[in-house]
Amino acid sequence: MTSSCLWASSAAPDVQATALQADRAVDVLIVGAGFTGCAAALSLALRGVRVAVLEAKTVGWGASGRTGGQVIPGLKYDPDELEAMFGAELGARMVQAAGAVGDEVFGLIERHAIDCDAQRKGWLQPAYSTRSLDLALQRCDSWQRRGANVGAVDRSRMAQLLGTDHYLGGWEDRRAGHVQPLSYVRGLALAAQRAGAEIYINSPALSLSQQGAKWQVACAQGAVVAAQVLIATNGYTDGLWPGLRRTVVPMMSYQAATVPIAAALGQSILPEGHAASDTRRLLWYFRRDAHGRLIMGGRGPYREDQGADDDQHVRTAVNRLFPQLRNTPFEFHWAGRVAMTQDHIPHLNQLEQGLWAALGYNGRGVGMATLLGRLLADLACGVPAKDIPFPVTSMRPIVGYPFTRLVARALTNYYRLRDTLEAR
Ligand SMILES: Cc1cc2nc3c(=O)[nH]c(=O)nc-3n(C[C@H](O)[C@H](O)[C@H](O)COP(=O)(O)OP(=O)(O)OC[C@H]3O[C@@H](n4cnc5c(N)ncnc54)[C@H](O)[C@@H]3O)c2cc1C
């Protein structure tokens, strides 16, 4: 079984970095070099803060270098729901911030000239059932009432924009787009380095302890002392801070990319360059890449090591949506951990004085991790939590965590059944 990630084959060059080999002292230390950690590092370095990043493997090795690269504004909940859940004031600021992640991501790409095949051509959420169509149109309406650049898409227009008549219609978010995610995260890291951030790769943070008013993070060959520490490890969170790992449930998401599709065969597929993820509970998400491949994603088995033999789910999706690609082979297969939270909201946690974490993006991390990375930087610079457009909470490990895997498996089967029944 082999796993090969499309993004690694076509990414911008990796940043120059080495392992931590000596003791360092900085103002802020970040653990994890994905979107969260690199966006935080860039934001801090631009403010003149002395910042270092420790990454266990390489920049973007986690979910950031493996995502679908879809930049999707908003959270699982609709704006109306968020305002009901968090109150009119904080709820409205969350809606505004989550709705603006496209500006956040594409703004950074433009300002720092990040070469990452960035395309801001919108995102489609096609509905596979009448019930989910109603919900999708409600969501669209909820954004539209707030002036967002979104619109309902009827059945025939959806068929035209996707290149398949599988769906009943849906909506389009024109604030959205897609990026080559490994190039994007490398670009953030490079911009952070240029602004003065220190990035250390192959440097797992092994322990975290308090040293007077400061924190010390030890690696194999050196330690970093910092006034503030930001943990940005998402679905790859380990035991560095007791209990943090138990605040998210890592679920495997699997993607496969076809060989580049000849124009005659592929010209009707996503002809206007949209990204798409459908309304299934176990959703199918898809887009084209800069070389004309179709990338299809969906749930994967629970194993870490997934490769060509695990493509059944995405092969089914491709064959159903685009039967003309039935004989078009996949060239790349890969998978990674999506960090789910129990409340379906990303978490911005204060763990202790000067110790913060952001994680649990529920599959919306390209935009949201970029945003929460900047918000972590704000917190580290002393911006009061009440001025952050997102709830800053204490860590709440999931009760009965050892059983969450079992529950997740049961839920996956239940969702599959409901998706099937609802599609009838
Ligand atoms: C297959 C897949 C497809 C996805 N598709 C999309 C999509 O299309 N759109 C979207 O918005 N979101 C998508 N997501 C979700 C998104 O990729 C993530 O939410 C986002 O990348 C999280 O970024 P991050 O920086 O918080 O974490 P990560 O990118 O996972 O980075 C965490 C890093 O922390 C490091 N680390 C862990 N422990 C330590 C330690 N002790 N010391 C040092 N380093 C450590 C890890 O090595 C890792 O590199 C997808 C995810 C997957 C897996």
GROMACS .gro file of C-alpha atoms and ligand atoms in nm:
model
  477
    1MET     CA    1   0.000   0.000   0.000
    2THR     CA    2   0.149   0.335  -0.096
    3SER     CA    3   0.053   0.687  -0.008
    4SER     CA    4   0.165   0.981  -0.218
    5CYS     CA    5   0.049   1.336  -0.174
    6LEU     CA    6  -0.024   1.542  -0.483
    7TRP     CA    7   0.079   1.864  -0.311
    8ALA     CA    8   0.429   1.740  -0.230
    9SER     CA    9   0.483   1.668  -0.599
   10SER     CA   10   0.398   2.021  -0.714
   11ALA     CA   11   0.473   2.255  -0.422
   12ALA     CA   12   0.690   2.563  -0.406
   13PRO     CA   13   1.038   2.488  -0.261
   14ASP     CA   14   1.051   2.407   0.109
   15VAL     CA   15   1.180   2.671   0.350
   16GLN     CA   16   1.541   2.650   0.462
   17ALA     CA   17   1.541   2.538   0.822
   18THR     CA   18   1.732   2.311   1.058
   19ALA     CA   19   1.662   2.135   1.386
   20LEU     CA   20   1.700   2.328   1.711
   21GLN     CA   21   2.057   2.265   1.820
   22ALA     CA   22   2.111   2.516   2.099
   23ASP     CA   23   1.918   2.694   2.373
   24ARG     CA   24   1.719   2.999   2.263
   25ALA     CA   25   1.523   3.275   2.434
   26VAL     CA   26   1.238   3.450   2.250
   27ASP     CA   27   0.923   3.643   2.336
   28VAL     CA   28   0.681   3.389   2.188
   29LEU     CA   29   0.733   3.023   2.105
   30ILE     CA   30   0.496   2.838   1.872
   31VAL     CA   31   0.463   2.459   1.860
   32GLY     CA   32   0.353   2.329   1.518
   33ALA     CA   33   0.423   2.469   1.170
   34GLY     CA   34   0.090   2.434   0.990
   35PHE     CA   35  -0.142   2.718   0.892
   36THR     CA   36  -0.211   2.807   1.258
   37GLY     CA   37   0.151   2.817   1.367
   38CYS     CA   38   0.287   2.985   1.053
   39ALA     CA   39   0.010   3.249   1.041
   40ALA     CA   40   0.075   3.326   1.408
   41ALA     CA   41   0.452   3.344   1.349
   42LEU     CA   42   0.410   3.577   1.053
   43SER     CA   43   0.173   3.806   1.238
   44LEU     CA   44   0.406   3.824   1.540
   45ALA     CA   45   0.725   3.872   1.340
   46LEU     CA   46   0.565   4.157   1.145
   47ARG     CA   47   0.497   4.331   1.477
   48GLY     CA   48   0.865   4.302   1.572
   49VAL     CA   49   0.807   4.026   1.829
   50ARG     CA   50   1.093   3.776   1.872
   51VAL     CA   51   0.927   3.450   1.773
   52ALA     CA   52   1.039   3.091   1.716
   53VAL     CA   53   0.848   2.790   1.579
   54LEU     CA   54   0.920   2.427   1.668
   55GLU     CA   55   0.794   2.169   1.420
   56ALA     CA   56   0.825   1.796   1.488
   57LYS     CA   57   0.862   1.707   1.118
   58THR     CA   58   0.866   1.963   0.835
   59VAL     CA   59   0.667   2.278   0.756
   60GLY     CA   60   0.315   2.172   0.652
   61TRP     CA   61   0.373   1.804   0.738
   62GLY     CA   62   0.041   1.786   0.930
   63ALA     CA   63  -0.303   1.849   0.785
   64SER     CA   64  -0.198   2.179   0.628
   65GLY     CA   65   0.017   2.016   0.363
   66ARG     CA   66  -0.249   1.755   0.285
   67THR     CA   67  -0.581   1.941   0.275
   68GLY     CA   68  -0.814   1.987  -0.019
   69GLY     CA   69  -0.698   2.349  -0.013
   70GLN     CA   70  -1.056   2.478  -0.022
   71VAL     CA   71  -1.082   2.819   0.142
   72ILE     CA   72  -1.439   2.816   0.276
   73PRO     CA   73  -1.579   3.104   0.481
   74GLY     CA   74  -1.799   3.033   0.780
   75LEU     CA   75  -1.838   2.756   1.034
   76LYS     CA   76  -2.066   2.456   1.057
   77TYR     CA   77  -2.337   2.679   1.203
   78ASP     CA   78  -2.522   2.940   1.002
   79PRO     CA   79  -2.487   3.307   1.098
   80ASP     CA   80  -2.834   3.306   1.260
   81GLU     CA   81  -2.741   3.000   1.466
   82LEU     CA   82  -2.408   3.149   1.577
   83GLU     CA   83  -2.576   3.467   1.694
   84ALA     CA   84  -2.833   3.262   1.885
   85MET     CA   85  -2.557   3.050   2.043
   86PHE     CA   86  -2.310   3.324   2.136
   87GLY     CA   87  -2.534   3.628   2.171
   88ALA     CA   88  -2.588   3.916   1.933
   89GLU     CA   89  -2.257   4.092   2.007
   90LEU     CA   90  -1.996   3.811   2.012
   91GLY     CA   91  -2.202   3.604   1.768
   92ALA     CA   92  -2.205   3.887   1.515
   93ARG     CA   93  -1.828   3.939   1.551
   94MET     CA   94  -1.769   3.565   1.500
   95VAL     CA   95  -1.988   3.568   1.190
   96GLN     CA   96  -1.799   3.866   1.053
   97ALA     CA   97  -1.456   3.711   1.125
   98ALA     CA   98  -1.544   3.361   0.997
   99GLY     CA   99  -1.709   3.512   0.690
  100ALA     CA  100  -1.395   3.711   0.611
  101VAL     CA  101  -1.144   3.423   0.608
  102GLY     CA  102  -1.125   3.445   0.229
  103ASP     CA  103  -1.001   3.804   0.262
  104GLU     CA  104  -0.760   3.688   0.535
  105VAL     CA  105  -0.606   3.408   0.325
  106PHE     CA  106  -0.604   3.575  -0.017
  107GLY     CA  107  -0.491   3.903   0.143
  108LEU     CA  108  -0.185   3.732   0.296
  109ILE     CA  109  -0.111   3.560  -0.035
  110GLU     CA  110  -0.119   3.892  -0.217
  111ARG     CA  111   0.074   4.096   0.042
  112HIS     CA  112   0.352   3.839   0.071
  113ALA     CA  113   0.350   3.733  -0.296
  114ILE     CA  114   0.294   3.368  -0.203
  115ASP     CA  115   0.311   3.150  -0.511
  116CYS     CA  116   0.042   2.887  -0.443
  117ASP     CA  117  -0.193   2.861  -0.743
  118ALA     CA  118  -0.444   3.078  -0.556
  119GLN     CA  119  -0.783   3.093  -0.725
  120ARG     CA  120  -1.070   3.291  -0.576
  121LYS     CA  121  -1.348   3.160  -0.796
  122GLY     CA  122  -1.600   3.060  -0.536
  123TRP     CA  123  -1.721   2.751  -0.353
  124LEU     CA  124  -2.034   2.551  -0.424
  125GLN     CA  125  -2.234   2.354  -0.173
  126PRO     CA  126  -2.455   2.126  -0.384
  127ALA     CA  127  -2.741   1.945  -0.209
  128TYR     CA  128  -2.800   1.572  -0.256
  129SER     CA  129  -3.149   1.562  -0.092
  130THR     CA  130  -3.453   1.789  -0.065
  131ARG     CA  131  -3.402   1.824   0.310
  132SER     CA  132  -3.039   1.931   0.275
  133LEU     CA  133  -3.135   2.164  -0.011
  134ASP     CA  134  -3.372   2.348   0.225
  135LEU     CA  135  -3.094   2.380   0.483
  136ALA     CA  136  -2.842   2.497   0.222
  137LEU     CA  137  -3.081   2.765   0.099
  138GLN     CA  138  -3.147   2.878   0.457
  139ARG     CA  139  -2.770   2.910   0.506
  140CYS     CA  140  -2.739   3.110   0.188
  141ASP     CA  141  -3.024   3.337   0.298
  142SER     CA  142  -2.869   3.384   0.641
  143TRP     CA  143  -2.544   3.507   0.479
  144GLN     CA  144  -2.724   3.711   0.214
  145ARG     CA  145  -2.916   3.907   0.479
  146ARG     CA  146  -2.576   4.012   0.613
  147GLY     CA  147  -2.463   4.137   0.276
  148ALA     CA  148  -2.227   3.848   0.192
  149ASN     CA  149  -2.144   3.781  -0.171
  150VAL     CA  150  -2.336   3.453  -0.195
  151GLY     CA  151  -2.629   3.330  -0.399
  152ALA     CA  152  -2.870   3.041  -0.446
  153VAL     CA  153  -2.796   2.813  -0.741
  154ASP     CA  154  -3.080   2.625  -0.909
  155ARG     CA  155  -3.058   2.270  -1.030
  156SER     CA  156  -2.969   2.335  -1.392
  157ARG     CA  157  -2.711   2.604  -1.310
  158MET     CA  158  -2.554   2.374  -1.049
  159ALA     CA  159  -2.529   2.100  -1.310
  160GLN     CA  160  -2.354   2.345  -1.542
  161LEU     CA  161  -2.109   2.473  -1.276
  162LEU     CA  162  -2.020   2.125  -1.151
  163GLY     CA  163  -2.045   1.925  -1.469
  164THR     CA  164  -2.281   1.671  -1.312
  165ASP     CA  165  -2.659   1.654  -1.273
  166HIS     CA  166  -2.629   1.452  -0.952
  167TYR     CA  167  -2.748   1.738  -0.729
  168LEU     CA  168  -3.075   1.923  -0.671
  169GLY     CA  169  -2.924   2.273  -0.655
  170GLY     CA  170  -2.758   2.454  -0.367
  171TRP     CA  171  -2.569   2.776  -0.315
  172GLU     CA  172  -2.249   2.952  -0.409
  173ASP     CA  173  -2.013   3.147  -0.184
  174ARG     CA  174  -1.818   3.387  -0.403
  175ARG     CA  175  -1.587   3.489  -0.115
  176ALA     CA  176  -1.425   3.145  -0.133
  177GLY     CA  177  -1.156   2.983  -0.344
  178HIS     CA  178  -0.873   2.733  -0.331
  179VAL     CA  179  -0.495   2.718  -0.296
  180GLN     CA  180  -0.212   2.470  -0.336
  181PRO     CA  181  -0.199   2.417   0.040
  182LEU     CA  182   0.160   2.300   0.084
  183SER     CA  183   0.282   2.597  -0.120
  184TYR     CA  184   0.059   2.826   0.086
  185VAL     CA  185   0.190   2.705   0.423
  186ARG     CA  186   0.548   2.715   0.298
  187GLY     CA  187   0.482   3.068   0.174
  188LEU     CA  188   0.355   3.173   0.515
  189ALA     CA  189   0.663   3.021   0.678
  190LEU     CA  190   0.897   3.191   0.433
  191ALA     CA  191   0.728   3.528   0.487
  192ALA     CA  192   0.755   3.475   0.864
  193GLN     CA  193   1.125   3.392   0.832
  194ARG     CA  194   1.182   3.701   0.619
  195ALA     CA  195   1.011   3.908   0.887
  196GLY     CA  196   1.250   3.762   1.147
  197ALA     CA  197   1.084   3.445   1.280
  198GLU     CA  198   1.306   3.147   1.363
  199ILE     CA  199   1.172   2.814   1.234
  200TYR     CA  200   1.311   2.482   1.354
  201ILE     CA  201   1.208   2.158   1.184
  202ASN     CA  202   1.261   1.798   1.297
  203SER     CA  203   1.232   1.940   1.646
  204PRO     CA  204   0.950   1.779   1.843
  205ALA     CA  205   0.870   1.972   2.159
  206LEU     CA  206   0.917   1.706   2.425
  207SER     CA  207   0.826   1.889   2.745
  208LEU     CA  208   0.672   2.215   2.855
  209SER     CA  209   0.736   2.354   3.200
  210GLN     CA  210   0.711   2.681   3.389
  211GLN     CA  211   1.030   2.867   3.479
  212GLY     CA  212   0.927   3.153   3.703
  213ALA     CA  213   0.709   3.380   3.490
  214LYS     CA  214   0.830   3.213   3.169
  215TRP     CA  215   0.784   2.884   2.988
  216GLN     CA  216   1.054   2.642   2.885
  217VAL     CA  217   1.003   2.401   2.597
  218ALA     CA  218   1.264   2.128   2.564
  219CYS     CA  219   1.366   1.948   2.245
  220ALA     CA  220   1.625   1.674   2.204
  221GLN     CA  221   1.920   1.910   2.151
  222GLY     CA  222   1.815   2.238   2.303
  223ALA     CA  223   1.541   2.429   2.482
  224VAL     CA  224   1.352   2.750   2.419
  225VAL     CA  225   1.248   2.991   2.693
  226ALA     CA  226   0.961   3.225   2.611
  227ALA     CA  227   0.713   3.448   2.792
  228GLN     CA  228   0.426   3.309   2.584
  229VAL     CA  229   0.374   2.972   2.417
  230LEU     CA  230   0.118   2.902   2.144
  231ILE     CA  231   0.025   2.539   2.079
  232ALA     CA  232  -0.078   2.491   1.716
  233THR     CA  233  -0.082   2.115   1.674
  234ASN     CA  234  -0.450   2.049   1.586
  235GLY     CA  235  -0.521   1.683   1.492
  236TYR     CA  236  -0.157   1.591   1.561
  237THR     CA  237  -0.169   1.714   1.922
  238ASP     CA  238   0.034   1.487   2.149
  239GLY     CA  239   0.082   1.477   2.525
  240LEU     CA  240   0.285   1.801   2.547
  241TRP     CA  241   0.012   1.968   2.751
  242PRO     CA  242  -0.188   1.717   2.956
  243GLY     CA  243  -0.548   1.686   2.840
  244LEU     CA  244  -0.524   1.901   2.526
  245ARG     CA  245  -0.523   1.597   2.298
  246ARG     CA  246  -0.854   1.491   2.454
  247THR     CA  247  -1.032   1.809   2.340
  248VAL     CA  248  -1.044   1.698   1.975
  249VAL     CA  249  -1.131   1.376   1.792
  250PRO     CA  250  -0.897   1.315   1.497
  251MET     CA  251  -1.090   1.167   1.202
  252MET     CA  252  -0.916   1.051   0.885
  253SER     CA  253  -0.998   1.226   0.558
  254TYR     CA  254  -0.882   1.069   0.235
  255GLN     CA  255  -0.815   1.223  -0.105
  256ALA     CA  256  -0.720   1.097  -0.448
  257ALA     CA  257  -0.618   1.294  -0.757
  258THR     CA  258  -0.657   1.171  -1.112
  259VAL     CA  259  -0.399   1.207  -1.382
  260PRO     CA  260  -0.440   1.541  -1.568
  261ILE     CA  261  -0.765   1.513  -1.763
  262ALA     CA  262  -0.763   1.580  -2.136
  263ALA     CA  263  -0.972   1.886  -2.229
  264ALA     CA  264  -1.215   1.684  -2.441
  265LEU     CA  265  -1.300   1.464  -2.141
  266GLY     CA  266  -1.284   1.721  -1.864
  267GLN     CA  267  -1.396   2.055  -2.003
  268SER     CA  268  -1.746   2.027  -1.854
  269ILE     CA  269  -1.613   1.949  -1.503
  270LEU     CA  270  -1.602   2.258  -1.280
  271PRO     CA  271  -1.554   2.478  -1.588
  272GLU     CA  272  -1.547   2.803  -1.388
  273GLY     CA  273  -1.286   2.685  -1.137
  274HIS     CA  274  -1.507   2.640  -0.828
  275ALA     CA  275  -1.424   2.425  -0.530
  276ALA     CA  276  -1.716   2.215  -0.405
  277SER     CA  277  -1.820   2.015  -0.100
  278ASP     CA  278  -2.164   1.864  -0.086
  279THR     CA  279  -2.422   1.848   0.192
  280ARG     CA  280  -2.376   1.480   0.279
  281ARG     CA  281  -2.301   1.411   0.643
  282LEU     CA  282  -2.001   1.212   0.513
  283LEU     CA  283  -1.933   1.472   0.252
  284TRP     CA  284  -1.768   1.446  -0.088
  285TYR     CA  285  -1.540   1.740  -0.163
  286PHE     CA  286  -1.379   1.805  -0.498
  287ARG     CA  287  -1.200   2.054  -0.721
  288ARG     CA  288  -0.956   2.067  -1.010
  289ASP     CA  289  -0.586   2.148  -0.962
  290ALA     CA  290  -0.366   2.377  -1.169
  291HIS     CA  291  -0.281   2.085  -1.400
  292GLY     CA  292  -0.639   1.983  -1.471
  293ARG     CA  293  -0.653   1.687  -1.233
  294LEU     CA  294  -0.973   1.615  -1.045
  295ILE     CA  295  -0.914   1.586  -0.670
  296MET     CA  296  -1.185   1.398  -0.482
  297GLY     CA  297  -1.198   1.373  -0.104
  298GLY     CA  298  -1.411   1.197   0.150
  299ARG     CA  299  -1.398   0.993   0.464
  300GLY     CA  300  -1.117   0.739   0.495
  301PRO     CA  301  -1.062   0.428   0.706
  302TYR     CA  302  -0.949   0.490   1.065
  303ARG     CA  303  -0.594   0.373   0.997
  304GLU     CA  304  -0.313   0.631   0.964
  305ASP     CA  305  -0.144   0.458   0.674
  306GLN     CA  306  -0.375   0.485   0.376
  307GLY     CA  307  -0.293   0.444   0.011
  308ALA     CA  308  -0.417   0.328  -0.326
  309ASP     CA  309  -0.607   0.030  -0.182
  310ASP     CA  310  -0.830   0.260   0.024
  311ASP     CA  311  -0.981   0.459  -0.263
  312GLN     CA  312  -1.317   0.284  -0.283
  313HIS     CA  313  -1.519   0.568  -0.133
  314VAL     CA  314  -1.371   0.840  -0.355
  315ARG     CA  315  -1.377   0.613  -0.662
  316THR     CA  316  -1.750   0.566  -0.604
  317ALA     CA  317  -1.793   0.943  -0.579
  318VAL     CA  318  -1.603   1.008  -0.903
  319ASN     CA  319  -1.789   0.736  -1.093
  320ARG     CA  320  -2.128   0.864  -0.975
  321LEU     CA  321  -2.059   1.232  -1.039
  322PHE     CA  322  -1.846   1.208  -1.350
  323PRO     CA  323  -1.908   0.874  -1.523
  324GLN     CA  324  -1.688   0.985  -1.813
  325LEU     CA  325  -1.391   0.948  -1.571
  326ARG     CA  326  -1.471   0.587  -1.484
  327ASN     CA  327  -1.155   0.472  -1.662
  328THR     CA  328  -0.938   0.768  -1.563
  329PRO     CA  329  -0.688   0.643  -1.306
  330PHE     CA  330  -0.591   0.809  -0.981
  331GLU     CA  331  -0.228   0.911  -0.972
  332PHE     CA  332  -0.204   1.027  -0.609
  333HIS     CA  333  -0.364   0.904  -0.286
  334TRP     CA  334  -0.317   1.047   0.061
  335ALA     CA  335  -0.491   1.105   0.392
  336GLY     CA  336  -0.461   1.310   0.708
  337ARG     CA  337  -0.623   1.392   1.038
  338VAL     CA  338  -0.914   1.632   1.059
  339ALA     CA  339  -0.962   1.750   1.420
  340MET     CA  340  -1.328   1.751   1.519
  341THR     CA  341  -1.464   1.916   1.832
  342GLN     CA  342  -1.769   1.808   2.025
  343ASP     CA  343  -1.940   2.147   1.979
  344HIS     CA  344  -1.832   2.174   1.609
  345ILE     CA  345  -1.667   2.511   1.685
  346PRO     CA  346  -1.287   2.561   1.667
  347HIS     CA  347  -1.134   2.618   2.009
  348LEU     CA  348  -0.920   2.913   2.112
  349ASN     CA  349  -0.803   2.811   2.458
  350GLN     CA  350  -0.615   2.986   2.734
  351LEU     CA  351  -0.444   2.693   2.908
  352GLU     CA  352  -0.252   2.896   3.167
  353GLN     CA  353  -0.110   3.245   3.201
  354GLY     CA  354   0.093   3.294   2.880
  355LEU     CA  355  -0.005   2.955   2.735
  356TRP     CA  356  -0.258   2.938   2.451
  357ALA     CA  357  -0.385   2.686   2.196
  358ALA     CA  358  -0.599   2.695   1.882
  359LEU     CA  359  -0.733   2.374   1.735
  360GLY     CA  360  -1.037   2.179   1.619
  361TYR     CA  361  -1.122   2.330   1.282
  362ASN     CA  362  -1.370   2.055   1.188
  363GLY     CA  363  -1.242   2.042   0.829
  364ARG     CA  364  -1.251   2.419   0.771
  365GLY     CA  365  -0.891   2.490   0.866
  366VAL     CA  366  -0.745   2.659   0.558
  367GLY     CA  367  -0.933   2.976   0.638
  368MET     CA  368  -1.009   2.929   1.008
  369ALA     CA  369  -0.657   2.819   1.111
  370THR     CA  370  -0.513   3.119   0.928
  371LEU     CA  371  -0.755   3.341   1.120
  372LEU     CA  372  -0.706   3.177   1.459
  373GLY     CA  373  -0.329   3.186   1.411
  374ARG     CA  374  -0.352   3.564   1.387
  375LEU     CA  375  -0.587   3.577   1.684
  376LEU     CA  376  -0.337   3.371   1.888
  377ALA     CA  377  -0.075   3.631   1.795
  378ASP     CA  378  -0.311   3.906   1.913
  379LEU     CA  379  -0.358   3.730   2.247
  380ALA     CA  380   0.017   3.682   2.287
  381CYS     CA  381   0.062   4.056   2.226
  382GLY     CA  382  -0.177   4.137   2.509
  383VAL     CA  383  -0.502   4.202   2.321
  384PRO     CA  384  -0.772   4.135   2.585
  385ALA     CA  385  -0.983   3.825   2.522
  386LYS     CA  386  -1.298   4.040   2.516
  387ASP     CA  387  -1.164   4.219   2.206
  388ILE     CA  388  -1.101   3.893   2.016
  389PRO     CA  389  -1.384   3.811   1.771
  390PHE     CA  390  -1.397   3.452   1.890
  391PRO     CA  391  -1.466   3.291   2.230
  392VAL     CA  392  -1.147   3.244   2.433
  393THR     CA  393  -1.219   2.952   2.664
  394SER     CA  394  -1.046   2.719   2.905
  395MET     CA  395  -0.965   2.369   2.784
  396ARG     CA  396  -1.249   2.119   2.818
  397PRO     CA  397  -1.140   1.758   2.755
  398ILE     CA  398  -1.418   1.538   2.615
  399VAL     CA  399  -1.580   1.329   2.887
  400GLY     CA  400  -1.541   0.957   2.815
  401TYR     CA  401  -1.266   1.031   2.562
  402PRO     CA  402  -1.135   0.671   2.537
  403PHE     CA  403  -1.474   0.578   2.391
  404THR     CA  404  -1.494   0.857   2.133
  405ARG     CA  405  -1.336   0.640   1.863
  406LEU     CA  406  -1.605   0.381   1.913
  407VAL     CA  407  -1.872   0.650   1.908
  408ALA     CA  408  -1.715   0.806   1.596
  409ARG     CA  409  -1.724   0.471   1.416
  410ALA     CA  410  -2.086   0.414   1.514
  411LEU     CA  411  -2.174   0.767   1.404
  412THR     CA  412  -1.997   0.716   1.070
  413ASN     CA  413  -2.213   0.410   1.000
  414TYR     CA  414  -2.525   0.594   1.113
  415TYR     CA  415  -2.443   0.896   0.893
  416ARG     CA  416  -2.377   0.671   0.595
  417LEU     CA  417  -2.717   0.510   0.642
  418ARG     CA  418  -2.894   0.845   0.679
  419ASP     CA  419  -2.716   0.984   0.369
  420THR     CA  420  -2.826   0.681   0.170
  421LEU     CA  421  -3.187   0.691   0.291
  422GLU     CA  422  -3.213   1.066   0.245
  423ALA     CA  423  -3.083   1.050  -0.111
  424ARG     CA  424  -3.369   0.820  -0.212
  425LIG     C1  425  -0.727   1.525   0.395
  425LIG     C2  426  -0.770   1.658   0.451
  425LIG     C3  427  -0.841   1.747   0.372
  425LIG     C4  428  -0.880   1.871   0.422
  425LIG     N1  429  -0.941   1.960   0.339
  425LIG     C5  430  -0.968   2.086   0.382
  425LIG     C6  431  -1.019   2.184   0.293
  425LIG     O1  432  -1.033   2.160   0.172
  425LIG     N2  433  -1.048   2.306   0.343
  425LIG     C7  434  -1.030   2.338   0.475
  425LIG     O2  435  -1.057   2.451   0.516
  425LIG     N3  436  -0.976   2.247   0.563
  425LIG     C8  437  -0.944   2.124   0.520
  425LIG     N4  438  -0.887   2.034   0.604
  425LIG     C9  439  -0.857   2.076   0.743
  425LIG    C10  440  -0.729   2.160   0.749
  425LIG     O3  441  -0.632   2.101   0.670
  425LIG    C11  442  -0.677   2.172   0.893
  425LIG     O4  443  -0.781   2.221   0.975
  425LIG    C12  444  -0.559   2.266   0.905
  425LIG     O5  445  -0.458   2.228   0.816
  425LIG    C13  446  -0.505   2.267   1.048
  425LIG     O6  447  -0.386   2.343   1.048
  425LIG     P1  448  -0.298   2.348   1.179
  425LIG     O7  449  -0.182   2.434   1.151
  425LIG     O8  450  -0.381   2.385   1.297
  425LIG     O9  451  -0.252   2.196   1.205
  425LIG     P2  452  -0.155   2.102   1.120
  425LIG    O10  453  -0.137   2.149   0.982
  425LIG    O11  454  -0.203   1.962   1.140
  425LIG    O12  455  -0.015   2.123   1.190
  425LIG    C14  456   0.014   2.074   1.319
  425LIG    C15  457   0.165   2.049   1.324
  425LIG    O13  458   0.202   2.032   1.460
  425LIG    C16  459   0.315   1.946   1.460
  425LIG     N5  460   0.333   1.894   1.595
  425LIG    C17  461   0.250   1.815   1.667
  425LIG     N6  462   0.303   1.792   1.789
  425LIG    C18  463   0.421   1.858   1.794
  425LIG    C19  464   0.522   1.872   1.894
  425LIG     N7  465   0.513   1.812   2.015
  425LIG     N8  466   0.632   1.946   1.866
  425LIG    C20  467   0.644   2.008   1.746
  425LIG     N9  468   0.551   1.998   1.648
  425LIG    C21  469   0.441   1.924   1.672
  425LIG    C22  470   0.281   1.841   1.356
  425LIG    O14  471   0.397   1.777   1.308
  425LIG    C23  472   0.209   1.924   1.249
  425LIG    O15  473   0.293   1.959   1.142
  425LIG    C24  474  -0.848   1.906   0.558
  425LIG    C25  475  -0.776   1.818   0.637
  425LIG    C26  476  -0.736   1.695   0.586
  425LIG    C27  477  -0.656   1.603   0.672
   0.00000   0.00000   0.00000
